[in-house]
Coordinates of C-alpha atoms and ligand atoms in Angstrom, one line a residue:
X1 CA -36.4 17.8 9.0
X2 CA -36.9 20.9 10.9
X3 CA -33.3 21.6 10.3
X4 CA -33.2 20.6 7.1
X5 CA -35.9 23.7 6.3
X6 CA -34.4 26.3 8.6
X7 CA -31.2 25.6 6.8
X8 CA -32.1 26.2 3.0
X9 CA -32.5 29.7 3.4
X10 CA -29.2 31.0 4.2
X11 CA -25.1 30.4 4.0
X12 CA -24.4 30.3 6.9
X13 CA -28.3 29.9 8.8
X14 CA -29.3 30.8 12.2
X15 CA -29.6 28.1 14.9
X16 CA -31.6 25.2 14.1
X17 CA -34.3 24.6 17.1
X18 CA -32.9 20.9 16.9
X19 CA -29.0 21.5 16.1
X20 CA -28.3 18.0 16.1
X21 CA -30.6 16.5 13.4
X22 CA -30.6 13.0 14.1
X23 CA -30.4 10.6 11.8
X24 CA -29.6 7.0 11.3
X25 CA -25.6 6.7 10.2
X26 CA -25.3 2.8 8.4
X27 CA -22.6 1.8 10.3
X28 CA -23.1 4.2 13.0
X29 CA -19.6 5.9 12.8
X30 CA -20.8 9.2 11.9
X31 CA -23.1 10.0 15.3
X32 CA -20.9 9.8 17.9
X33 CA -18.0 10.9 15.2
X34 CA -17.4 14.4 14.1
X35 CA -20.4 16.1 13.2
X36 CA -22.1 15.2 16.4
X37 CA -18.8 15.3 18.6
X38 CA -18.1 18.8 17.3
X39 CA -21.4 20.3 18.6
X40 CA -21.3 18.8 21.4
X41 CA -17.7 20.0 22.7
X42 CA -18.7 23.3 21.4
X43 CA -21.3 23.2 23.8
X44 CA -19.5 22.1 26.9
X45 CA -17.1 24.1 26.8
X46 CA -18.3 27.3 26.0
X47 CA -21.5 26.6 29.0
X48 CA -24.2 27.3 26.1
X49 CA -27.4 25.1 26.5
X50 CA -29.1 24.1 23.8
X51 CA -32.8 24.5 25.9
X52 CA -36.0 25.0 23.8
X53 CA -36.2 28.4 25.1
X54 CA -33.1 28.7 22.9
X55 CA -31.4 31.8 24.2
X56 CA -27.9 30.7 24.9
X57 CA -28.4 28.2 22.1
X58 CA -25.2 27.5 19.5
X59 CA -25.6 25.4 16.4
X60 CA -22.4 24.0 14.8
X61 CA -23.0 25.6 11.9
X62 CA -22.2 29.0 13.2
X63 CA -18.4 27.9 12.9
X64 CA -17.0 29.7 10.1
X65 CA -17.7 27.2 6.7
X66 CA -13.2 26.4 6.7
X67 CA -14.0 24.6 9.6
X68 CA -17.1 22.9 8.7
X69 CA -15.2 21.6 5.8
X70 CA -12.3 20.1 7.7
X71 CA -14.9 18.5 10.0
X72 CA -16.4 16.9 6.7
X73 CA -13.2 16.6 5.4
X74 CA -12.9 13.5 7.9
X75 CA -15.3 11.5 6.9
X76 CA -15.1 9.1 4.1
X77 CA -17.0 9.3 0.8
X78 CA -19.9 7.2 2.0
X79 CA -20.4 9.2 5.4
X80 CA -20.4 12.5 3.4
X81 CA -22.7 11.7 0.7
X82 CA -25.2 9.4 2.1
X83 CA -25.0 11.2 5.7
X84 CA -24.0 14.4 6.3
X85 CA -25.0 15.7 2.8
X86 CA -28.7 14.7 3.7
X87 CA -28.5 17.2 6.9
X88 CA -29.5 20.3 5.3
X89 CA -29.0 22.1 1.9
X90 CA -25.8 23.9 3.7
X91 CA -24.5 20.9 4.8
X92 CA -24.9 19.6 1.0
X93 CA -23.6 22.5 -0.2
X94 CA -20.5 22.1 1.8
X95 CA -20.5 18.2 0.7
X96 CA -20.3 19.0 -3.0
X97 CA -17.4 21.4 -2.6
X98 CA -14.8 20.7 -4.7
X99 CA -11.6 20.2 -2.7
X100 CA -13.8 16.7 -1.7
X101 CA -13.5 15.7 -5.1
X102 CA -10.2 15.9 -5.8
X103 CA -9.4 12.8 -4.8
X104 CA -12.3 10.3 -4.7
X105 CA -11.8 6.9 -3.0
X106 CA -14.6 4.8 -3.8
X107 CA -12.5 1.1 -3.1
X108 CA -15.3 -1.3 -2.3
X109 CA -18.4 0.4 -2.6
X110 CA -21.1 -2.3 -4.4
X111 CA -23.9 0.2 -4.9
X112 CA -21.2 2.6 -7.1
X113 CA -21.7 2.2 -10.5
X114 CA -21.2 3.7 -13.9
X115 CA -24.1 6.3 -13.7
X116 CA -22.4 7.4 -10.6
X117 CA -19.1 7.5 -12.1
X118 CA -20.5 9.7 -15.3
X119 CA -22.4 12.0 -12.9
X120 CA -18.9 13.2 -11.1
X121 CA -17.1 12.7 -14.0
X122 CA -19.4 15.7 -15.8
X123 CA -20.0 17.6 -12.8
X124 CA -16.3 17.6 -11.4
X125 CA -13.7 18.1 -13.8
X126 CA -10.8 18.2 -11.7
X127 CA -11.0 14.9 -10.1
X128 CA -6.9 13.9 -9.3
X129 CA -7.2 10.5 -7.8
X130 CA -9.4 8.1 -8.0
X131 CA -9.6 4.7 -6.3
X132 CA -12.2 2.3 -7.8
X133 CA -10.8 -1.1 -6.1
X134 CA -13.1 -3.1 -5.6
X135 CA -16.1 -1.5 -7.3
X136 CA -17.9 -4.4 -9.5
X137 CA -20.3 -2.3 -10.6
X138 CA -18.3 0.3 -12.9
X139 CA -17.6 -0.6 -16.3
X140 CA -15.1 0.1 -18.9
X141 CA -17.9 2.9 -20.1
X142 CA -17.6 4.5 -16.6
X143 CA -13.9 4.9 -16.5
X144 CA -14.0 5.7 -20.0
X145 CA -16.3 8.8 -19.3
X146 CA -14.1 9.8 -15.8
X147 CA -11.2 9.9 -18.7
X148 CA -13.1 11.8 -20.8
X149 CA -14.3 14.4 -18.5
X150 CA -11.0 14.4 -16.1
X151 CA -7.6 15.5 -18.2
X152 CA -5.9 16.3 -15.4
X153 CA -6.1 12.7 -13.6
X154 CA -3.1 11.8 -12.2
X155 CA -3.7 9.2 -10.0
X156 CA -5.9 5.5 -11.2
X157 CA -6.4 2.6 -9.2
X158 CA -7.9 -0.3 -9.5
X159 CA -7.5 -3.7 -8.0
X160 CA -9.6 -7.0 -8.8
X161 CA -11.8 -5.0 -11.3
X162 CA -12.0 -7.9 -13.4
X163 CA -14.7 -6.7 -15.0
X164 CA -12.3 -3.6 -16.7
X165 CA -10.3 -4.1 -20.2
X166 CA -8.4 -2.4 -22.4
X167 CA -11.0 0.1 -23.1
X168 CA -11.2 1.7 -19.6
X169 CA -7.0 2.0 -19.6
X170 CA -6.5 2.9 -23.3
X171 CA -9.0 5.8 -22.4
X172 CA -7.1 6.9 -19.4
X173 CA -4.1 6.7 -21.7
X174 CA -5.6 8.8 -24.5
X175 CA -7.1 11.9 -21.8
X176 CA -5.2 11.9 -19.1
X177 CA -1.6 12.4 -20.4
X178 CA -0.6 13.7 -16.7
X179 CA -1.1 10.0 -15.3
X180 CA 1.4 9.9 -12.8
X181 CA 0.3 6.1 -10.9
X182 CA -1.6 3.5 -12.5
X183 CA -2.6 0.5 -10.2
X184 CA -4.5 -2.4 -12.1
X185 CA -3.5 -5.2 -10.2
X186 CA -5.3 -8.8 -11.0
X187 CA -7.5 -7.0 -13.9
X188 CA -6.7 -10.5 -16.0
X189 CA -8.4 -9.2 -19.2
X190 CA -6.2 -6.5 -19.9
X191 CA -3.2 -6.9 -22.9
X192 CA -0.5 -5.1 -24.9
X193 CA -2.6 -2.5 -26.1
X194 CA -3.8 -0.2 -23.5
X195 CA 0.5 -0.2 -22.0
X196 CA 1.1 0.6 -25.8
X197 CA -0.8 3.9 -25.6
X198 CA 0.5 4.6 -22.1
X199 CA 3.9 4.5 -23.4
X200 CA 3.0 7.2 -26.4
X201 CA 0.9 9.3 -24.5
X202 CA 1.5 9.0 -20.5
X203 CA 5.0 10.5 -20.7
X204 CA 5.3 11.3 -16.3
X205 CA 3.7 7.8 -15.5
X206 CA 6.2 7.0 -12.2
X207 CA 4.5 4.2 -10.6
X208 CA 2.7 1.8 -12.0
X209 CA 1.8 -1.9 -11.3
X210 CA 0.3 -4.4 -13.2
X211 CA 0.8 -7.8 -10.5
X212 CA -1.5 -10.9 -12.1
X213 CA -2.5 -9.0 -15.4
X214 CA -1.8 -12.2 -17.0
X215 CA -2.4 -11.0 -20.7
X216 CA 0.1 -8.6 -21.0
X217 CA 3.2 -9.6 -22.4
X218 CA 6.8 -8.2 -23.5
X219 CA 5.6 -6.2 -26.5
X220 CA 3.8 -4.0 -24.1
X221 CA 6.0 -3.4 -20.9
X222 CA 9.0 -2.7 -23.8
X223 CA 6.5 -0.1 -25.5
X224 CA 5.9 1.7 -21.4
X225 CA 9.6 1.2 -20.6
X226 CA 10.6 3.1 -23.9
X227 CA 7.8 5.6 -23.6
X228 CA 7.9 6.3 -19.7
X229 CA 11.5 7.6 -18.5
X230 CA 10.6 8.5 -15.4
X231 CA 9.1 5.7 -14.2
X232 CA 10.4 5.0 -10.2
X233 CA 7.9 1.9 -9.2
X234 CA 7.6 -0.8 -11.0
X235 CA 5.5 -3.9 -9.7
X236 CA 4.8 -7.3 -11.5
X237 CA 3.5 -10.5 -10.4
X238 CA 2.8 -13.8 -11.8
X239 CA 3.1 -12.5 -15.3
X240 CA 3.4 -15.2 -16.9
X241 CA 4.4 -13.7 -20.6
X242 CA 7.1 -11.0 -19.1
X243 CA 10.3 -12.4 -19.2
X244 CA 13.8 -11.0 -19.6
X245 CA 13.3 -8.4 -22.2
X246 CA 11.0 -6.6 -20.5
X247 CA 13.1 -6.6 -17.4
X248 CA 16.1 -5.3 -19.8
X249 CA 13.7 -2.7 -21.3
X250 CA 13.1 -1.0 -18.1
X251 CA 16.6 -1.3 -16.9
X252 CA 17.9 0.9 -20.2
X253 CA 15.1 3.3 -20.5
X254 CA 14.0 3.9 -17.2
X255 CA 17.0 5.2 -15.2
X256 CA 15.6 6.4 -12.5
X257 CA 13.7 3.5 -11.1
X258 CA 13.9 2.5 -7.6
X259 CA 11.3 0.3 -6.9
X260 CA 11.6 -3.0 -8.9
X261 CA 9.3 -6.2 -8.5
X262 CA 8.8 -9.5 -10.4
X263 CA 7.9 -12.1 -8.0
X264 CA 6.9 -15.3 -9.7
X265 CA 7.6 -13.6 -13.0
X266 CA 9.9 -15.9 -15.8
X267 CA 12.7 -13.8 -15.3
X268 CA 16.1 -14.8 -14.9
X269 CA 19.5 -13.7 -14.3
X270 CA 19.7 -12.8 -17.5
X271 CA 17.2 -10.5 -17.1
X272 CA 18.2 -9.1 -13.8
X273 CA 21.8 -8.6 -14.6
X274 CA 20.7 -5.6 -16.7
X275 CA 19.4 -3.7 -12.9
X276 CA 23.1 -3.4 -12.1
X277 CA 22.8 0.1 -14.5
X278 CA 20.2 1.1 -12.3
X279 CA 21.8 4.1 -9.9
X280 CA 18.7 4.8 -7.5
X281 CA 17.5 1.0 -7.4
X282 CA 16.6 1.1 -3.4
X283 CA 13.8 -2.2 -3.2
X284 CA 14.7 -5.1 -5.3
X285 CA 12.0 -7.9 -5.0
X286 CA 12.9 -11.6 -6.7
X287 CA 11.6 -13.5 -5.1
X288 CA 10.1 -17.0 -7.1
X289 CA 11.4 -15.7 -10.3
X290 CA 12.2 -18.8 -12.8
X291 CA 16.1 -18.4 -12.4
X292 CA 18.4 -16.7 -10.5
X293 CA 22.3 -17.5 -9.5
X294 CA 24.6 -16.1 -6.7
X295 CA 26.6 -14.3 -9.1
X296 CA 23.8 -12.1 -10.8
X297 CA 23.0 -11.1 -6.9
X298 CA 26.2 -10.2 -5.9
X299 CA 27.0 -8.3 -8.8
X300 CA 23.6 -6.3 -8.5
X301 CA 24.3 -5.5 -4.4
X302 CA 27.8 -4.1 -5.5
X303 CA 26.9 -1.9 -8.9
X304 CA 23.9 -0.9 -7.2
X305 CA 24.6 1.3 -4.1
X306 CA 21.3 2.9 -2.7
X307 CA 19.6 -1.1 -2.6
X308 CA 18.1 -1.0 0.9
X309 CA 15.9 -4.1 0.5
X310 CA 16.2 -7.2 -1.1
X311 CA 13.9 -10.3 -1.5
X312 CA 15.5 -13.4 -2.5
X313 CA 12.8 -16.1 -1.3
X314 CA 12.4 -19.3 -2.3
X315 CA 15.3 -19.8 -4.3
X316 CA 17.7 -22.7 -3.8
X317 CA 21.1 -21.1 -5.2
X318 CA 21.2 -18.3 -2.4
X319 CA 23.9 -20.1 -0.1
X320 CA 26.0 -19.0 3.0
X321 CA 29.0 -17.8 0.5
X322 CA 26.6 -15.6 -1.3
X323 CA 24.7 -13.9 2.0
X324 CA 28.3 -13.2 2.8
X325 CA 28.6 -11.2 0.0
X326 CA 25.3 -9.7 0.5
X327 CA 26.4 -8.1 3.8
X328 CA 29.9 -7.3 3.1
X329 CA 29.0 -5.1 -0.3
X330 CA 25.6 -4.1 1.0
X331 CA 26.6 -0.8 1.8
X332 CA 22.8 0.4 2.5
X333 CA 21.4 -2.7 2.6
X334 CA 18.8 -2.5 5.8
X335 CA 16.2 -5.6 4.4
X336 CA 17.3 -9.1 3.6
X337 CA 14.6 -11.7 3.4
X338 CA 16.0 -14.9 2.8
X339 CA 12.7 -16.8 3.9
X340 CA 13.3 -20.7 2.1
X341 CA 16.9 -20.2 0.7
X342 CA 19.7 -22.8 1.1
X343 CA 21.0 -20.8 4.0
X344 CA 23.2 -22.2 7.0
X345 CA 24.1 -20.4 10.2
X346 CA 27.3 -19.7 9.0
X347 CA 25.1 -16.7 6.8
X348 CA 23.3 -15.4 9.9
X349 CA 26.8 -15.3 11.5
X350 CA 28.2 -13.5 8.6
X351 CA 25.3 -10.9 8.4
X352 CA 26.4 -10.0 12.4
X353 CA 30.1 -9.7 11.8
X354 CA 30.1 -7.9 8.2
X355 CA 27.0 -6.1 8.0
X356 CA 26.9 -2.5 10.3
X357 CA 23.5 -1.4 8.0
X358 CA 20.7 -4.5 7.8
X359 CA 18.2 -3.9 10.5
X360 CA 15.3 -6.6 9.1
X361 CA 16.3 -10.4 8.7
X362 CA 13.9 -12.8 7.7
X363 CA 15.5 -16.6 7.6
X364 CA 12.1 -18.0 8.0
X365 CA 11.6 -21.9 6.6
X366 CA 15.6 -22.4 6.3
X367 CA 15.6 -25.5 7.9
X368 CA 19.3 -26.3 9.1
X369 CA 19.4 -22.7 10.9
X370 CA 19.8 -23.8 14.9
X371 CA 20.5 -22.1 18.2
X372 CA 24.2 -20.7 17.0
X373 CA 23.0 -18.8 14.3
X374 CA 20.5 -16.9 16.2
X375 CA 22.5 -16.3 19.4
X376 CA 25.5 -14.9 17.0
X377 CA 23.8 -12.7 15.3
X378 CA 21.7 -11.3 18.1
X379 CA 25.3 -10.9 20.2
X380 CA 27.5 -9.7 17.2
X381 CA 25.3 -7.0 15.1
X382 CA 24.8 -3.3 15.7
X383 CA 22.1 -3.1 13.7
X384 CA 19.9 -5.8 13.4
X385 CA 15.8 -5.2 14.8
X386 CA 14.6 -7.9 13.7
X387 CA 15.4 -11.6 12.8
X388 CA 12.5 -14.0 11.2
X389 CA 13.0 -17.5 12.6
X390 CA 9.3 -19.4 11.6
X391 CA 9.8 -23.1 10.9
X392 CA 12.9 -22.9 11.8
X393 CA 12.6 -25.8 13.6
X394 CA 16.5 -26.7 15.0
X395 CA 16.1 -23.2 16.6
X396 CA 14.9 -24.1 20.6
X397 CA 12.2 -21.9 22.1
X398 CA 13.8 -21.5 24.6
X399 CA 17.0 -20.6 23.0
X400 CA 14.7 -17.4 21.9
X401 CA 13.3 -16.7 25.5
X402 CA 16.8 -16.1 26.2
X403 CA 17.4 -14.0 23.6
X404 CA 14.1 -12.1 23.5
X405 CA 15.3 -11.2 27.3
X406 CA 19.1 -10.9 26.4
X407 CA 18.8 -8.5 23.3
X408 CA 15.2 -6.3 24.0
X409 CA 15.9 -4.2 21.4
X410 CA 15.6 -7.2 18.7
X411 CA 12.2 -8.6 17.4
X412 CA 12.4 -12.1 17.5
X413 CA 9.3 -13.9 15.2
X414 CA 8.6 -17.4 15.8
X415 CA 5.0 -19.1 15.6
X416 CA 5.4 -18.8 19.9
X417 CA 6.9 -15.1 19.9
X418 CA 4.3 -13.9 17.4
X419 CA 1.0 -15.2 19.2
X420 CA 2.2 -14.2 22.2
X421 CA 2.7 -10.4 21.1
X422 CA -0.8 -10.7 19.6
X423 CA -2.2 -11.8 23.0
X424 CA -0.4 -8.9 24.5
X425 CA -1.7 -6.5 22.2
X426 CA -5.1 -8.1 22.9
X427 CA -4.7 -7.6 26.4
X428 CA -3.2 -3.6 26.3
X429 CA -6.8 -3.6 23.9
X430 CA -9.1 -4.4 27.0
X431 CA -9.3 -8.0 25.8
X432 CA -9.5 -10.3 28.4
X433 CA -9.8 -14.4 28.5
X434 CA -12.8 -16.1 29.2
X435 CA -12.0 -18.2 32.4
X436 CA -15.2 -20.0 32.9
X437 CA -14.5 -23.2 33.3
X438 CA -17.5 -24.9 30.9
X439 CA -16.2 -25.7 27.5
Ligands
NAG1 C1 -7.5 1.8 -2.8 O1 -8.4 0.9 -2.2 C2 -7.8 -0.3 -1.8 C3 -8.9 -1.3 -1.4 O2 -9.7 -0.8 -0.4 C4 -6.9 0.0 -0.6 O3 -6.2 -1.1 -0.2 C5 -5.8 1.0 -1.1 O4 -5.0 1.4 0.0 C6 -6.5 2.2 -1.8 N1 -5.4 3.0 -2.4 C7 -5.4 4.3 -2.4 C8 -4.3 4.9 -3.1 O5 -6.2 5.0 -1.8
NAG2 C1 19.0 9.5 -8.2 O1 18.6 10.1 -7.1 C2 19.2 11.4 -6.9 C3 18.8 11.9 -5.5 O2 17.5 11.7 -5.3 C4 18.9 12.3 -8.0 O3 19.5 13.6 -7.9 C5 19.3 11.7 -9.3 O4 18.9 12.4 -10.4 C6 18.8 10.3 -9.5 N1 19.4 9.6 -10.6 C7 18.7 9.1 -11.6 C8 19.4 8.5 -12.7 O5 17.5 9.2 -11.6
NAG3 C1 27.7 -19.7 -7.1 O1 27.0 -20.9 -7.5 C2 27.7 -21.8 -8.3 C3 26.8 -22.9 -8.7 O2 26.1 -23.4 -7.6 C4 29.0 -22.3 -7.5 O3 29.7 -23.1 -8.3 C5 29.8 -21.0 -7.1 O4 30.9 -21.4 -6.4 C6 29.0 -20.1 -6.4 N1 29.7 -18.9 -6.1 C7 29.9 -18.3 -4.9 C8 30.7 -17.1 -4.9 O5 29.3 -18.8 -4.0
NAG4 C1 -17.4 -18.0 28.6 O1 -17.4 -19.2 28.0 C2 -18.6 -20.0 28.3 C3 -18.5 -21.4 27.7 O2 -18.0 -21.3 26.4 C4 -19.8 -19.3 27.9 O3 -21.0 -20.0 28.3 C5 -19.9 -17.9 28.6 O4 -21.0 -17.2 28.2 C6 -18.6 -17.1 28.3 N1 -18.6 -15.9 29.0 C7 -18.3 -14.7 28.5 C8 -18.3 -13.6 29.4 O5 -18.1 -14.6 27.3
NAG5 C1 11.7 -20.7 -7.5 C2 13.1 -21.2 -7.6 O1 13.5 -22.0 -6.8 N1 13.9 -20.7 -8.5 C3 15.2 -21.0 -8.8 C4 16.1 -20.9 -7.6 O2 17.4 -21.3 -7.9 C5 17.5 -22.7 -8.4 C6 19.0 -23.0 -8.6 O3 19.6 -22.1 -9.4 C7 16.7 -22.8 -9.7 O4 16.9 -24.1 -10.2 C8 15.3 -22.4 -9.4 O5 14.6 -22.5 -10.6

């Protein structure tokens, strides 16, 4: 209080008689954090007291404002509005300024609503980014209004705000033509419409991803793919009404793509074949798609030369000839997960003798992978870091001891390798077990 007074007069104000206003942080961070740790290491070690007689006394904010801003600039939203904003009228001064508003993260915040939204939306026009994931109080009117207010948005996400329709995104689409990212995963209510007006208006849209927006459909990914050329990401999931057309849409109007998903989409090779005229395709994720055969892969990891990671899970018709393939052509190929394909060792062992690039290989759940598929590919490659054995059950433990030992520089995951590096990362964290003997 007494700080809060002293400080309403002036910029930058003379010494507080209580520099540290205390005050009850909600979850505590922002006491011992950097407001309060600032002053203090001030004080130390420059040897000023802060006595009541208050000659030698230094309050932080004598440091020039820049500084006071960084410090701020470390908190999160919620620290600097409902904390360190209530300090003094400097402090809220400093709060409000508008490099803090540039990009607002507000992901998970209950009490944020649409008032909230419309109040930064008319007082800050520049917001760039703005993360409302999470947030079930705003409303298609609040994003609507941010639109509005904010032409120069470039960056929108918002994941599991069911609540949000087409109105919020068609807005966004209508004011904001420099949307650059546009993350709506699991929004289920949205459709064709608000992609429509993305692709006539949003022409530098470059990553976007719309995983489990089950009402949008071909008509609108074909309308983005023709009206955004630049687009590099690309992220679907469990949409259940994209199928191959959209995939070829993308592939013939969006050139420069380079991340590519559509797990669990009904896409098949028909679809995928299409990627092949894809130059800078570098993470290529298929996994669960409805259909996909060995040929479509192969051709894809020889047109496509910069593919560095590749997801084939669960599918059946990946085999040992077409892994072979893989990590002969794969000329940057550094990520293979194969987790639940119809793989044998004789793939693992082809991976170590053809492949000088992959680094990451998951085999997880490929159940006739044993002991000779694991040791020759630990002895054989160059490059491999890690190799995914879960549930692969003909693999011994302590087959893998040995190799853990044998081959350090390898990551070896099994259910037993992987709690025992959590235990050690418990114990390096001061965690120790309880040995009392009652249970
Ligand atoms: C947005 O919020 C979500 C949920 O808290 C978080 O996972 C994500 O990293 C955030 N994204 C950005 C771009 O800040
Ligand atoms: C592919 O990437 C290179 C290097 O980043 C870039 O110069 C080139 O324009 C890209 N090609 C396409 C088709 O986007
Ligand atoms: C690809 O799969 C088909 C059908 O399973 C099979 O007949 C063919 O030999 C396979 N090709 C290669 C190169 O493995
Ligand atoms: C250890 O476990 C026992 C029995 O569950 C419990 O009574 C005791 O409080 C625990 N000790 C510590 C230090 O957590
Ligand atoms: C999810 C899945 O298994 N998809 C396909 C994998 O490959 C087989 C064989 O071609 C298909 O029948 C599956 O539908």
């Amino acid at each position: 209080q007494v700080c809060k007074r002293k400080c309403s007069q002036v910029q930058r104000c003379t010494p507080c008689k209580q520099p540290r206003c205390t005050f009850a942080a909600p979850d505590g961070r922002l006491e011992n954090g950097a407001a309060g740790g600032g002053g203090d290491a001030l004080n130390s070690e420059t040897g000023h007291t802060r006595d009541s007689d208050g000659t030698e006394q230094l309050s932080i904010n004598q440091l020039p404002s820049s500084i006071l801003l960084k410090v701020l600039s470390l908190l999160t939203v919620k620290e600097r509005c409902l904390c360190a904003s209530l300090v003094c009228k400097y402090w809220r001064d400093l709060c409000l300024d508008f490099q803090f508003w540039k990009r607002i993260d507000l992901s998970g915040l209950q009490e944020v609503n649409d008032d909230l939204l419309v109040k930064i939306a008319s007082r800050k026009q520049n917001v760039r980014e703005i993360n409302i994931s999470d947030c079930r109080g705003i409303h298609d009117y609040g994003v609507s209004s941010l639109a509005s207010h904010c032409p120069g948005l470039q960056k929108y996400t918002a994941y599991r705000c069911k609540q949000l329709g087409d109105i919020s995104v068609t807005a966004l689409a209508t004011h904001c033509p420099l949307l650059v990212k546009v993350h709506v995963g699991n929004q289920d209510r949205l459709t064709d419409a608000p992609l429509i007006k993305l692709g006539a208006n949003c022409k530098e849209l470059k990553d976007i991803h719309l995983g489990q927006c089950y009402g949008i459909s071909d008509e609108g990914m074909i309308a983005l793919a023709q009206g955004c050329p630049k687009l590099q990401r690309l992220y679907l999931q469990e949409n259940k009404k994209v199928t191959d057309q959209s995939v070829r849409a993308v592939a013939e109007h969006c050139p420069e793509l380079q991340f590519v998903g559509f797990m669990g989409c009904p896409v098949t090779s028909k679809g995928v074949i299409h990627l092949t005229a894809l130059q800078n395709l570098s993470v290529l994720d298929l996994r669960h798609i409805s259909e996909l055969n060995n040929e479509t892969v192969m051709e894809v990891v020889r047109k496509c030369r910069k593919l560095s990671s590749l997801n084939l899970c669960l599918n059946w018709s990946i085999n040992d000839r077409c892994v072979e393939i893989i990590a002969k052509e794969g000329r940057s190929l550094k990520e293979l997960y194969l987790v639940s394909c119809k793989i044998t060792d004789h793939a693992l062992i082809a991976i170590g003798q053809y492949s000088s690039t992959i680094e990451t290989v998951d085999a997880g759940w490929c159940k006739d992978i044993t002991d000779k598929g694991a040791t020759q590919i630990a002895k054989s490659s160059r490059s491999l870091r890690y190799l995914g054995l879960m549930r692969c059950d003909k693999v011994n433990e302590e087959t893998v001891e040995r190799l853990v030992i044998q081959y350090p520089h390898i990551v070896f995951s099994t259910v037993m390798q992987d709690c025992k590096r959590t235990l050690e990362r418990a114990y390096q964290m001061g965690w120790s077990p309880n040995t009392s003997n009652s249970s």
